PDB file of C-alpha atoms in Angstrom:
ATOM      1  CA  MET A  26     -41.409-160.518  53.356  1.00  0.00           C
ATOM      2  CA  THR A  27     -42.624-156.944  53.894  1.00  0.00           C
ATOM      3  CA  SER A  28     -45.905-155.091  54.023  1.00  0.00           C
ATOM      4  CA  GLN A  29     -47.190-153.721  50.763  1.00  0.00           C
ATOM      5  CA  MET A  30     -47.243-150.065  51.893  1.00  0.00           C
ATOM      6  CA  MET A  31     -44.893-147.866  53.952  1.00  0.00           C
ATOM      7  CA  ARG A  32     -44.796-144.509  55.534  1.00  0.00           C
ATOM      8  CA  ALA A  33     -42.621-141.918  53.786  1.00  0.00           C
ATOM      9  CA  ALA A  34     -42.001-138.180  54.159  1.00  0.00           C
ATOM     10  CA  VAL A  35     -42.884-136.020  51.139  1.00  0.00           C
ATOM     11  CA  LEU A  36     -41.761-132.434  50.641  1.00  0.00           C
ATOM     12  CA  THR A  37     -44.890-130.679  49.437  1.00  0.00           C
ATOM     13  CA  GLY A  38     -43.676-127.086  49.441  1.00  0.00           C
ATOM     14  CA  PRO A  39     -41.322-124.670  51.241  1.00  0.00           C
ATOM     15  CA  GLN A  40     -41.018-125.898  54.818  1.00  0.00           C
ATOM     16  CA  ALA A  41     -43.984-128.183  54.183  1.00  0.00           C
ATOM     17  CA  LEU A  42     -43.797-131.966  54.698  1.00  0.00           C
ATOM     18  CA  SER A  43     -46.480-134.649  54.758  1.00  0.00           C
ATOM     19  CA  ILE A  44     -46.312-138.293  55.683  1.00  0.00           C
ATOM     20  CA  ALA A  45     -47.734-140.452  52.906  1.00  0.00           C
ATOM     21  CA  MET A  46     -48.569-144.099  52.548  1.00  0.00           C
ATOM     22  CA  VAL A  47     -46.765-145.303  49.429  1.00  0.00           C
ATOM     23  CA  PRO A  48     -45.798-148.657  47.974  1.00  0.00           C
ATOM     24  CA  VAL A  49     -42.733-150.369  49.352  1.00  0.00           C
ATOM     25  CA  PRO A  50     -40.103-150.218  46.582  1.00  0.00           C
ATOM     26  CA  ARG A  51     -38.990-153.458  44.987  1.00  0.00           C
ATOM     27  CA  PRO A  52     -35.318-154.175  44.570  1.00  0.00           C
ATOM     28  CA  GLY A  53     -34.266-154.529  40.970  1.00  0.00           C
ATOM     29  CA  SER A  54     -31.412-156.541  39.617  1.00  0.00           C
ATOM     30  CA  GLY A  55     -28.284-155.885  41.682  1.00  0.00           C
ATOM     31  CA  GLU A  56     -30.220-153.921  44.332  1.00  0.00           C
ATOM     32  CA  VAL A  57     -31.020-154.452  48.027  1.00  0.00           C
ATOM     33  CA  LEU A  58     -34.190-153.522  49.882  1.00  0.00           C
ATOM     34  CA  ILE A  59     -33.433-152.111  53.372  1.00  0.00           C
ATOM     35  CA  ARG A  60     -35.878-151.894  56.251  1.00  0.00           C
ATOM     36  CA  LEU A  61     -34.549-148.655  57.704  1.00  0.00           C
ATOM     37  CA  GLU A  62     -33.870-148.140  61.418  1.00  0.00           C
ATOM     38  CA  GLY A  63     -32.991-144.565  61.034  1.00  0.00           C
ATOM     39  CA  CYS A  64     -31.569-141.804  58.839  1.00  0.00           C
ATOM     40  CA  GLY A  65     -29.291-138.904  59.705  1.00  0.00           C
ATOM     41  CA  VAL A  66     -30.521-135.296  58.947  1.00  0.00           C
ATOM     42  CA  CYS A  67     -28.003-133.559  56.738  1.00  0.00           C
ATOM     43  CA  ALA A  68     -27.462-129.796  56.663  1.00  0.00           C
ATOM     44  CA  SER A  69     -27.610-129.972  52.889  1.00  0.00           C
ATOM     45  CA  ASN A  70     -31.323-130.763  53.326  1.00  0.00           C
ATOM     46  CA  VAL A  71     -32.068-127.314  54.736  1.00  0.00           C
ATOM     47  CA  GLU A  72     -31.988-125.329  51.477  1.00  0.00           C
ATOM     48  CA  PRO A  73     -34.228-127.753  49.549  1.00  0.00           C
ATOM     49  CA  TRP A  74     -36.633-127.876  52.514  1.00  0.00           C
ATOM     50  CA  GLU A  75     -36.789-124.077  52.666  1.00  0.00           C
ATOM     51  CA  GLY A  76     -37.358-123.939  48.862  1.00  0.00           C
ATOM     52  CA  GLN A  77     -34.968-122.954  46.130  1.00  0.00           C
ATOM     53  CA  PRO A  78     -35.801-121.100  42.885  1.00  0.00           C
ATOM     54  CA  TRP A  79     -35.425-124.340  40.889  1.00  0.00           C
ATOM     55  CA  SER A  80     -37.416-126.403  43.297  1.00  0.00           C
ATOM     56  CA  SER A  81     -40.533-128.298  42.156  1.00  0.00           C
ATOM     57  CA  TRP A  82     -43.101-130.145  44.331  1.00  0.00           C
ATOM     58  CA  PRO A  83     -44.121-132.727  45.423  1.00  0.00           C
ATOM     59  CA  GLY A  84     -40.744-134.314  45.966  1.00  0.00           C
ATOM     60  CA  GLN A  85     -40.055-138.081  45.852  1.00  0.00           C
ATOM     61  CA  PRO A  86     -41.283-140.116  48.795  1.00  0.00           C
ATOM     62  CA  GLY A  87     -38.455-140.346  51.281  1.00  0.00           C
ATOM     63  CA  GLY A  88     -36.478-137.795  49.223  1.00  0.00           C
ATOM     64  CA  MET A  89     -33.497-135.957  50.662  1.00  0.00           C
ATOM     65  CA  GLY A  90     -32.822-138.790  53.143  1.00  0.00           C
ATOM     66  CA  HIS A  91     -29.322-140.156  52.245  1.00  0.00           C
ATOM     67  CA  GLU A  92     -27.803-141.156  55.597  1.00  0.00           C
ATOM     68  CA  GLY A  93     -29.759-144.373  56.315  1.00  0.00           C
ATOM     69  CA  TRP A  94     -29.022-147.633  58.029  1.00  0.00           C
ATOM     70  CA  GLY A  95     -31.150-150.707  58.790  1.00  0.00           C
ATOM     71  CA  VAL A  96     -31.696-154.388  58.016  1.00  0.00           C
ATOM     72  CA  ILE A  97     -31.756-156.056  54.630  1.00  0.00           C
ATOM     73  CA  ALA A  98     -35.307-157.105  53.853  1.00  0.00           C
ATOM     74  CA  ALA A  99     -34.917-158.473  50.340  1.00  0.00           C
ATOM     75  CA  LEU A 100     -32.283-159.069  47.725  1.00  0.00           C
ATOM     76  CA  GLY A 101     -32.638-158.321  44.015  1.00  0.00           C
ATOM     77  CA  GLU A 102     -31.560-160.751  41.363  1.00  0.00           C
ATOM     78  CA  GLY A 103     -27.843-161.454  41.172  1.00  0.00           C
ATOM     79  CA  VAL A 104     -26.868-159.976  44.552  1.00  0.00           C
ATOM     80  CA  GLU A 105     -24.121-161.947  46.277  1.00  0.00           C
ATOM     81  CA  GLY A 106     -22.230-161.494  49.496  1.00  0.00           C
ATOM     82  CA  LEU A 107     -25.200-159.964  51.368  1.00  0.00           C
ATOM     83  CA  ALA A 108     -28.045-161.663  53.195  1.00  0.00           C
ATOM     84  CA  VAL A 109     -31.541-160.940  54.335  1.00  0.00           C
ATOM     85  CA  GLY A 110     -31.540-159.975  58.032  1.00  0.00           C
ATOM     86  CA  GLN A 111     -28.015-158.484  57.832  1.00  0.00           C
ATOM     87  CA  ARG A 112     -27.636-155.060  59.429  1.00  0.00           C
ATOM     88  CA  VAL A 113     -26.107-152.550  57.074  1.00  0.00           C
ATOM     89  CA  THR A 114     -25.482-148.857  56.197  1.00  0.00           C
ATOM     90  CA  ALA A 115     -25.714-147.681  52.616  1.00  0.00           C
ATOM     91  CA  LEU A 116     -25.438-144.860  50.084  1.00  0.00           C
ATOM     92  CA  THR A 117     -29.182-144.276  49.262  1.00  0.00           C
ATOM     93  CA  GLU A 118     -31.285-141.339  48.198  1.00  0.00           C
ATOM     94  CA  ARG A 119     -34.817-141.710  49.691  1.00  0.00           C
ATOM     95  CA  SER A 120     -34.346-142.822  53.251  1.00  0.00           C
ATOM     96  CA  TYR A 121     -36.886-140.573  54.983  1.00  0.00           C
ATOM     97  CA  ALA A 122     -39.112-143.611  54.795  1.00  0.00           C
ATOM     98  CA  GLU A 123     -39.541-147.031  56.285  1.00  0.00           C
ATOM     99  CA  PHE A 124     -37.822-148.793  53.312  1.00  0.00           C
ATOM    100  CA  ASP A 125     -35.334-147.776  50.654  1.00  0.00           C
ATOM    101  CA  VAL A 126     -33.407-149.538  47.925  1.00  0.00           C
ATOM    102  CA  ALA A 127     -29.730-149.296  47.266  1.00  0.00           C
ATOM    103  CA  PRO A 128     -27.310-150.736  44.754  1.00  0.00           C
ATOM    104  CA  ALA A 129     -25.662-153.762  46.385  1.00  0.00           C
ATOM    105  CA  ALA A 130     -22.223-152.201  45.699  1.00  0.00           C
ATOM    106  CA  MET A 131     -23.253-149.250  47.852  1.00  0.00           C
ATOM    107  CA  VAL A 132     -24.167-151.324  50.878  1.00  0.00           C
ATOM    108  CA  VAL A 133     -21.742-152.013  53.745  1.00  0.00           C
ATOM    109  CA  PRO A 134     -22.445-154.536  56.476  1.00  0.00           C
ATOM    110  CA  LEU A 135     -22.290-153.390  60.104  1.00  0.00           C
ATOM    111  CA  PRO A 136     -20.243-155.546  62.559  1.00  0.00           C
ATOM    112  CA  ALA A 137     -21.686-156.690  65.852  1.00  0.00           C
ATOM    113  CA  ALA A 138     -19.661-154.018  67.640  1.00  0.00           C
ATOM    114  CA  LEU A 139     -22.238-151.506  66.358  1.00  0.00           C
ATOM    115  CA  ASP A 140     -25.361-153.475  67.313  1.00  0.00           C
ATOM    116  CA  GLY A 141     -27.967-151.221  68.884  1.00  0.00           C
ATOM    117  CA  ARG A 142     -26.292-148.030  67.807  1.00  0.00           C
ATOM    118  CA  PRO A 143     -27.383-145.435  65.254  1.00  0.00           C
ATOM    119  CA  VAL A 144     -25.013-145.560  62.282  1.00  0.00           C
ATOM    120  CA  PRO A 145     -25.461-142.720  59.726  1.00  0.00           C
ATOM    121  CA  GLY A 146     -22.528-143.987  57.725  1.00  0.00           C
ATOM    122  CA  GLU A 147     -22.718-141.567  54.780  1.00  0.00           C
ATOM    123  CA  PRO A 148     -21.684-138.353  56.568  1.00  0.00           C
ATOM    124  CA  VAL A 149     -18.889-140.144  58.426  1.00  0.00           C
ATOM    125  CA  ALA A 150     -17.746-141.485  54.986  1.00  0.00           C
ATOM    126  CA  CYS A 151     -17.735-137.848  53.776  1.00  0.00           C
ATOM    127  CA  ALA A 152     -15.453-136.909  56.679  1.00  0.00           C
ATOM    128  CA  MET A 153     -13.087-139.845  55.948  1.00  0.00           C
ATOM    129  CA  ASN A 154     -12.815-138.804  52.250  1.00  0.00           C
ATOM    130  CA  ILE A 155     -12.453-135.148  53.084  1.00  0.00           C
ATOM    131  CA  PHE A 156      -9.630-136.027  55.467  1.00  0.00           C
ATOM    132  CA  ALA A 157      -7.944-137.993  52.793  1.00  0.00           C
ATOM    133  CA  ARG A 158      -8.189-135.098  50.362  1.00  0.00           C
ATOM    134  CA  SER A 159      -6.588-132.814  52.972  1.00  0.00           C
ATOM    135  CA  ASP A 160      -3.301-134.676  52.625  1.00  0.00           C
ATOM    136  CA  LEU A 161      -2.518-133.722  56.216  1.00  0.00           C
ATOM    137  CA  ARG A 162       0.911-134.533  57.805  1.00  0.00           C
ATOM    138  CA  SER A 163       1.873-134.935  61.433  1.00  0.00           C
ATOM    139  CA  GLY A 164       3.181-131.746  62.838  1.00  0.00           C
ATOM    140  CA  GLN A 165       1.188-129.471  60.560  1.00  0.00           C
ATOM    141  CA  THR A 166      -1.213-126.894  61.793  1.00  0.00           C
ATOM    142  CA  VAL A 167      -4.810-127.182  60.503  1.00  0.00           C
ATOM    143  CA  VAL A 168      -7.550-124.687  60.959  1.00  0.00           C
ATOM    144  CA  ILE A 169     -11.054-126.068  60.798  1.00  0.00           C
ATOM    145  CA  VAL A 170     -13.659-123.370  60.082  1.00  0.00           C
ATOM    146  CA  GLY A 171     -17.028-124.499  61.426  1.00  0.00           C
ATOM    147  CA  ILE A 172     -17.455-127.105  64.028  1.00  0.00           C
ATOM    148  CA  GLY A 173     -20.557-129.166  63.531  1.00  0.00           C
ATOM    149  CA  PHE A 174     -20.827-132.866  62.944  1.00  0.00           C
ATOM    150  CA  LEU A 175     -18.324-132.795  60.091  1.00  0.00           C
ATOM    151  CA  GLY A 176     -15.923-130.349  61.636  1.00  0.00           C
ATOM    152  CA  ALA A 177     -15.871-132.307  64.952  1.00  0.00           C
ATOM    153  CA  ILE A 178     -15.043-135.602  63.226  1.00  0.00           C
ATOM    154  CA  LEU A 179     -12.303-133.870  61.184  1.00  0.00           C
ATOM    155  CA  THR A 180     -10.938-132.364  64.415  1.00  0.00           C
ATOM    156  CA  ARG A 181     -10.618-135.894  65.881  1.00  0.00           C
ATOM    157  CA  LEU A 182      -9.035-137.355  62.725  1.00  0.00           C
ATOM    158  CA  ALA A 183      -6.604-134.488  62.372  1.00  0.00           C
ATOM    159  CA  SER A 184      -5.520-134.422  65.995  1.00  0.00           C
ATOM    160  CA  ASP A 185      -5.124-138.196  66.022  1.00  0.00           C
ATOM    161  CA  ALA A 186      -2.937-137.867  62.950  1.00  0.00           C
ATOM    162  CA  GLY A 187      -0.545-135.650  64.922  1.00  0.00           C
ATOM    163  CA  ALA A 188      -1.708-132.254  63.573  1.00  0.00           C
ATOM    164  CA  ARG A 189      -2.234-129.228  65.761  1.00  0.00           C
ATOM    165  CA  VAL A 190      -5.875-128.208  65.274  1.00  0.00           C
ATOM    166  CA  ILE A 191      -7.173-124.673  65.586  1.00  0.00           C
ATOM    167  CA  ALA A 192     -10.987-124.776  65.624  1.00  0.00           C
ATOM    168  CA  VAL A 193     -13.072-121.728  64.601  1.00  0.00           C
ATOM    169  CA  SER A 194     -16.787-121.786  65.349  1.00  0.00           C
ATOM    170  CA  ARG A 195     -19.685-119.510  66.263  1.00  0.00           C
ATOM    171  CA  ARG A 196     -21.085-121.220  69.378  1.00  0.00           C
ATOM    172  CA  ALA A 197     -19.439-121.735  72.805  1.00  0.00           C
ATOM    173  CA  GLU A 198     -20.926-125.226  72.838  1.00  0.00           C
ATOM    174  CA  THR A 199     -19.199-126.284  69.621  1.00  0.00           C
ATOM    175  CA  LEU A 200     -15.880-124.719  70.665  1.00  0.00           C
ATOM    176  CA  ALA A 201     -16.097-126.902  73.791  1.00  0.00           C
ATOM    177  CA  LEU A 202     -16.928-129.830  71.560  1.00  0.00           C
ATOM    178  CA  ALA A 203     -13.869-129.157  69.452  1.00  0.00           C
ATOM    179  CA  ARG A 204     -11.633-129.196  72.510  1.00  0.00           C
ATOM    180  CA  ALA A 205     -13.150-132.490  73.615  1.00  0.00           C
ATOM    181  CA  MET A 206     -12.362-133.856  70.123  1.00  0.00           C
ATOM    182  CA  GLY A 207      -8.742-132.856  70.355  1.00  0.00           C
ATOM    183  CA  ALA A 208      -8.436-129.222  69.220  1.00  0.00           C
ATOM    184  CA  ALA A 209      -5.382-127.514  70.649  1.00  0.00           C
ATOM    185  CA  GLU A 210      -6.799-124.014  70.299  1.00  0.00           C
ATOM    186  CA  THR A 211     -10.246-122.569  69.705  1.00  0.00           C
ATOM    187  CA  ILE A 212     -11.274-119.209  68.333  1.00  0.00           C
ATOM    188  CA  PRO A 213     -14.801-117.694  68.360  1.00  0.00           C
ATOM    189  CA  MET A 214     -16.097-117.063  64.841  1.00  0.00           C
ATOM    190  CA  ASP A 215     -17.212-113.475  65.250  1.00  0.00           C
ATOM    191  CA  ASP A 216     -14.770-110.938  63.817  1.00  0.00           C
ATOM    192  CA  HIS A 217     -13.024-111.537  60.534  1.00  0.00           C
ATOM    193  CA  TRP A 218      -9.865-109.577  61.163  1.00  0.00           C
ATOM    194  CA  ARG A 219      -9.418-110.633  64.759  1.00  0.00           C
ATOM    195  CA  ILE A 220      -9.621-114.270  63.680  1.00  0.00           C
ATOM    196  CA  ILE A 221      -6.851-113.682  61.140  1.00  0.00           C
ATOM    197  CA  GLU A 222      -4.690-111.946  63.738  1.00  0.00           C
ATOM    198  CA  ASP A 223      -5.362-114.791  66.249  1.00  0.00           C
ATOM    199  CA  VAL A 224      -4.236-117.423  63.750  1.00  0.00           C
ATOM    200  CA  LYS A 225      -1.257-115.319  62.763  1.00  0.00           C
ATOM    201  CA  ARG A 226      -0.306-115.089  66.449  1.00  0.00           C
ATOM    202  CA  LEU A 227      -0.784-118.808  67.100  1.00  0.00           C
ATOM    203  CA  THR A 228       1.342-119.809  64.047  1.00  0.00           C
ATOM    204  CA  GLY A 229       4.118-117.220  64.522  1.00  0.00           C
ATOM    205  CA  GLY A 230       2.957-115.396  61.404  1.00  0.00           C
ATOM    206  CA  ARG A 231       3.143-118.488  59.112  1.00  0.00           C
ATOM    207  CA  MET A 232      -0.571-119.188  59.059  1.00  0.00           C
ATOM    208  CA  ALA A 233      -1.878-122.790  58.579  1.00  0.00           C
ATOM    209  CA  GLU A 234      -0.544-125.444  56.226  1.00  0.00           C
ATOM    210  CA  ARG A 235      -4.074-126.758  55.910  1.00  0.00           C
ATOM    211  CA  VAL A 236      -7.463-125.082  56.282  1.00  0.00           C
ATOM    212  CA  ILE A 237     -10.689-127.024  56.083  1.00  0.00           C
ATOM    213  CA  GLU A 238     -13.866-124.938  55.505  1.00  0.00           C
ATOM    214  CA  CYS A 239     -16.924-126.777  56.780  1.00  0.00           C
ATOM    215  CA  VAL A 240     -19.743-124.151  56.660  1.00  0.00           C
ATOM    216  CA  GLY A 241     -20.794-123.749  53.054  1.00  0.00           C
ATOM    217  CA  ARG A 242     -21.260-119.985  53.178  1.00  0.00           C
ATOM    218  CA  GLN A 243     -19.440-117.008  51.535  1.00  0.00           C
ATOM    219  CA  TRP A 244     -17.875-115.415  54.611  1.00  0.00           C
ATOM    220  CA  PRO A 245     -16.366-118.631  56.013  1.00  0.00           C
ATOM    221  CA  LEU A 246     -14.903-119.342  52.505  1.00  0.00           C
ATOM    222  CA  ASP A 247     -13.373-115.837  52.443  1.00  0.00           C
ATOM    223  CA  LEU A 248     -11.960-116.335  55.948  1.00  0.00           C
ATOM    224  CA  ALA A 249     -10.603-119.687  55.144  1.00  0.00           C
ATOM    225  CA  GLY A 250      -8.607-118.358  52.177  1.00  0.00           C
ATOM    226  CA  GLU A 251      -6.963-115.736  54.417  1.00  0.00           C
ATOM    227  CA  LEU A 252      -5.918-118.377  56.970  1.00  0.00           C
ATOM    228  CA  VAL A 253      -3.948-120.669  54.529  1.00  0.00           C
ATOM    229  CA  ALA A 254      -0.178-120.424  54.555  1.00  0.00           C
ATOM    230  CA  GLU A 255       1.770-119.819  51.363  1.00  0.00           C
ATOM    231  CA  GLY A 256       2.015-123.149  49.567  1.00  0.00           C
ATOM    232  CA  GLY A 257      -0.724-124.613  51.809  1.00  0.00           C
ATOM    233  CA  ARG A 258      -3.968-126.278  50.959  1.00  0.00           C
ATOM    234  CA  LEU A 259      -7.498-125.005  51.285  1.00  0.00           C
ATOM    235  CA  VAL A 260      -9.992-127.903  51.563  1.00  0.00           C
ATOM    236  CA  ILE A 261     -13.599-126.902  50.781  1.00  0.00           C
ATOM    237  CA  ALA A 262     -15.774-129.338  52.735  1.00  0.00           C
ATOM    238  CA  GLY A 263     -18.792-127.026  53.178  1.00  0.00           C
ATOM    239  CA  TYR A 264     -21.654-127.779  50.832  1.00  0.00           C
ATOM    240  CA  HIS A 265     -22.189-124.518  48.887  1.00  0.00           C
ATOM    241  CA  GLN A 266     -25.614-124.737  47.318  1.00  0.00           C
ATOM    242  CA  ASP A 267     -27.426-121.426  47.916  1.00  0.00           C
ATOM    243  CA  GLY A 268     -25.900-119.533  44.980  1.00  0.00           C
ATOM    244  CA  PRO A 269     -22.572-118.631  43.297  1.00  0.00           C
ATOM    245  CA  ARG A 270     -19.426-117.784  45.206  1.00  0.00           C
ATOM    246  CA  GLN A 271     -16.786-115.086  44.642  1.00  0.00           C
ATOM    247  CA  VAL A 272     -13.240-115.848  45.636  1.00  0.00           C
ATOM    248  CA  ASN A 273     -10.105-113.671  45.986  1.00  0.00           C
ATOM    249  CA  MET A 274      -8.200-115.348  43.207  1.00  0.00           C
ATOM    250  CA  GLN A 275      -5.451-112.769  43.375  1.00  0.00           C
ATOM    251  CA  MET A 276      -4.678-113.854  46.914  1.00  0.00           C
ATOM    252  CA  TRP A 277      -5.035-117.512  46.061  1.00  0.00           C
ATOM    253  CA  ASN A 278      -2.649-117.144  43.129  1.00  0.00           C
ATOM    254  CA  TRP A 279      -0.145-115.109  45.147  1.00  0.00           C
ATOM    255  CA  LYS A 280      -0.042-117.633  47.964  1.00  0.00           C
ATOM    256  CA  GLY A 281       0.316-120.506  45.472  1.00  0.00           C
ATOM    257  CA  ILE A 282      -2.192-122.630  47.427  1.00  0.00           C
ATOM    258  CA  ASP A 283      -3.799-125.931  46.430  1.00  0.00           C
ATOM    259  CA  ILE A 284      -7.607-125.989  46.348  1.00  0.00           C
ATOM    260  CA  ALA A 285      -9.445-129.296  47.053  1.00  0.00           C
ATOM    261  CA  SER A 286     -13.191-129.331  46.520  1.00  0.00           C
ATOM    262  CA  ALA A 287     -13.578-132.344  48.664  1.00  0.00           C
ATOM    263  CA  HIS A 288     -17.085-133.700  47.832  1.00  0.00           C
ATOM    264  CA  GLU A 289     -16.470-137.001  46.157  1.00  0.00           C
ATOM    265  CA  ARG A 290     -18.644-138.228  43.370  1.00  0.00           C
ATOM    266  CA  ASP A 291     -16.892-141.338  42.130  1.00  0.00           C
ATOM    267  CA  ALA A 292     -18.946-144.290  43.400  1.00  0.00           C
ATOM    268  CA  GLY A 293     -15.887-146.393  44.242  1.00  0.00           C
ATOM    269  CA  VAL A 294     -14.249-143.645  46.299  1.00  0.00           C
ATOM    270  CA  ARG A 295     -17.587-143.019  48.093  1.00  0.00           C
ATOM    271  CA  VAL A 296     -18.135-146.615  49.135  1.00  0.00           C
ATOM    272  CA  ALA A 297     -14.469-146.899  50.133  1.00  0.00           C
ATOM    273  CA  GLY A 298     -15.088-144.013  52.438  1.00  0.00           C
ATOM    274  CA  LEU A 299     -18.146-145.732  53.785  1.00  0.00           C
ATOM    275  CA  ARG A 300     -16.166-148.866  54.613  1.00  0.00           C
ATOM    276  CA  ALA A 301     -13.524-146.748  56.314  1.00  0.00           C
ATOM    277  CA  ALA A 302     -16.231-145.003  58.266  1.00  0.00           C
ATOM    278  CA  VAL A 303     -17.671-148.357  59.565  1.00  0.00           C
ATOM    279  CA  ASP A 304     -14.212-149.567  60.483  1.00  0.00           C
ATOM    280  CA  ALA A 305     -13.509-146.372  62.396  1.00  0.00           C
ATOM    281  CA  LEU A 306     -16.812-146.562  64.277  1.00  0.00           C
ATOM    282  CA  ALA A 307     -16.481-150.293  65.042  1.00  0.00           C
ATOM    283  CA  SER A 308     -12.935-149.938  66.320  1.00  0.00           C
ATOM    284  CA  GLY A 309     -13.782-147.002  68.577  1.00  0.00           C
ATOM    285  CA  ARG A 310     -11.523-144.649  66.729  1.00  0.00           C
ATOM    286  CA  LEU A 311     -14.636-142.482  66.231  1.00  0.00           C
ATOM    287  CA  ASP A 312     -17.540-142.201  68.651  1.00  0.00           C
ATOM    288  CA  LEU A 313     -20.800-140.524  67.461  1.00  0.00           C
ATOM    289  CA  THR A 314     -22.344-140.423  70.946  1.00  0.00           C
ATOM    290  CA  PRO A 315     -21.543-136.748  71.663  1.00  0.00           C
ATOM    291  CA  LEU A 316     -22.494-135.772  68.067  1.00  0.00           C
ATOM    292  CA  LEU A 317     -25.906-137.324  67.636  1.00  0.00           C
ATOM    293  CA  THR A 318     -27.766-134.822  69.816  1.00  0.00           C
ATOM    294  CA  GLY A 319     -31.359-135.051  68.587  1.00  0.00           C
ATOM    295  CA  ARG A 320     -33.607-138.096  67.839  1.00  0.00           C
ATOM    296  CA  TYR A 321     -36.906-137.397  66.087  1.00  0.00           C
ATOM    297  CA  PRO A 322     -39.846-139.500  64.836  1.00  0.00           C
ATOM    298  CA  LEU A 323     -40.516-139.283  61.139  1.00  0.00           C
ATOM    299  CA  ASP A 324     -43.557-137.095  61.860  1.00  0.00           C
ATOM    300  CA  ASP A 325     -41.235-134.473  63.341  1.00  0.00           C
ATOM    301  CA  LEU A 326     -38.838-134.328  60.357  1.00  0.00           C
ATOM    302  CA  GLY A 327     -39.777-130.658  59.872  1.00  0.00           C
ATOM    303  CA  GLN A 328     -38.661-129.856  63.389  1.00  0.00           C
ATOM    304  CA  ALA A 329     -35.436-131.778  62.843  1.00  0.00           C
ATOM    305  CA  LEU A 330     -34.709-129.745  59.792  1.00  0.00           C
ATOM    306  CA  ALA A 331     -35.524-126.500  61.622  1.00  0.00           C
ATOM    307  CA  ASP A 332     -33.111-127.506  64.390  1.00  0.00           C
ATOM    308  CA  THR A 333     -30.475-128.382  61.885  1.00  0.00           C
ATOM    309  CA  ARG A 334     -30.828-124.883  60.517  1.00  0.00           C
ATOM    310  CA  ASP A 335     -31.108-123.038  63.843  1.00  0.00           C
ATOM    311  CA  LYS A 336     -28.838-125.252  66.046  1.00  0.00           C
ATOM    312  CA  PRO A 337     -30.425-124.586  69.395  1.00  0.00           C
ATOM    313  CA  GLY A 338     -28.267-125.032  72.524  1.00  0.00           C
ATOM    314  CA  ALA A 339     -25.775-127.795  72.174  1.00  0.00           C
ATOM    315  CA  PHE A 340     -27.384-129.267  69.036  1.00  0.00           C
ATOM    316  CA  VAL A 341     -24.907-130.910  66.648  1.00  0.00           C
ATOM    317  CA  LYS A 342     -26.778-133.432  64.461  1.00  0.00           C
ATOM    318  CA  GLY A 343     -30.277-134.891  64.434  1.00  0.00           C
ATOM    319  CA  TRP A 344     -31.469-138.264  63.164  1.00  0.00           C
ATOM    320  CA  VAL A 345     -34.840-139.710  62.412  1.00  0.00           C
ATOM    321  CA  ALA A 346     -35.841-143.014  64.018  1.00  0.00           C
ATOM    322  CA  LEU A 347     -37.841-145.178  61.664  1.00  0.00           C
TER     323      LEU A 347
END
C-alpha cells in the first residue's frame, strides 16, 4: 500500500526546520490516508515559524501544513463514499509531509476538470466562507484592505456579485492584481488619512457598506474601521495572532456597525466552504493560476515561509510540491 517511512518537515526552533524520516501515519476508524501532491503555504504559518512566546519545540512532523491535496492511499474502517486512488483535497493539520490523515468527513473529491492542477482547497474555502459572512449585496461598495491570496479571491467574488470593489494594498504588483481580479478602484496603502480621504471622495462621503480587512495587523484594522459606513459591516478576515488588539469602540458604537470575525470553526461550515471552493475552481469561476506564484520542494519550506513573510516582487502565494 505505502512505504513504512515518509519525509516530513519538523519545526525545531525559531526559523529552523529539518526534514525527518518518520512513520507513515495509519488511518483510524473514519479516517483517510492521503498521499500528498502538495500543500499551500499559509501566512498564518509565519509567526509560529519565527517563534512565539508560547512556542515549544520540536513541532509535530508535517505540522503547520493545512492546505494539502493529493490521492487517497488507504481508507480507515467504516469509511464510505471515498475510494483508494481518488484525488482529493482535505482539511488536515500536518501536510508538510508526504502523507497525512484526515477525517473522511473533511475530505472532498476533486473532479477531472482539476486534474494536473495544484488545489490548495482550504484557503479558497476560507475565502468562500468569509464572502458569505460579508453578506454583500449587488450595488454596494466594498473596500478590501490587503490584497494577497485571500484579498484577491474576495475581490473576484465581490466584483462578480455586482459590488464595486475598492482595493487597498501596499505593493504596486498587488494593486495591479486587484484590478485584474475586478477591482474598480485601487489605493496605495501608505498614508492613513489620505486613504480615508480617498475612500470618502470615491463614495461621495458615504464610505463603504462593507469593509473586509485581510492583513491581520493593528494598523489595517484601525484603517478598516474608519472606512466603514454608518450601519455597515466590518469583516475581519486577517488572522490576528501576534498579540492583543485595541479597537476604537467609541467609533464602532457611534457608527452602529456590524462586526464579523470571519474565521469559521464549525466543522460543517468549514467543509461546506471546501465543497464550494472545489465547485468554484472546477467551473472556472475562480482561477488560481495568477495567485500561486511560488513552487518549492519540501527541503525549501523555510525559504517558502520567508517569501510568504517578505513577499518579494510579484509574490502572492507559495506552495510545496511533495
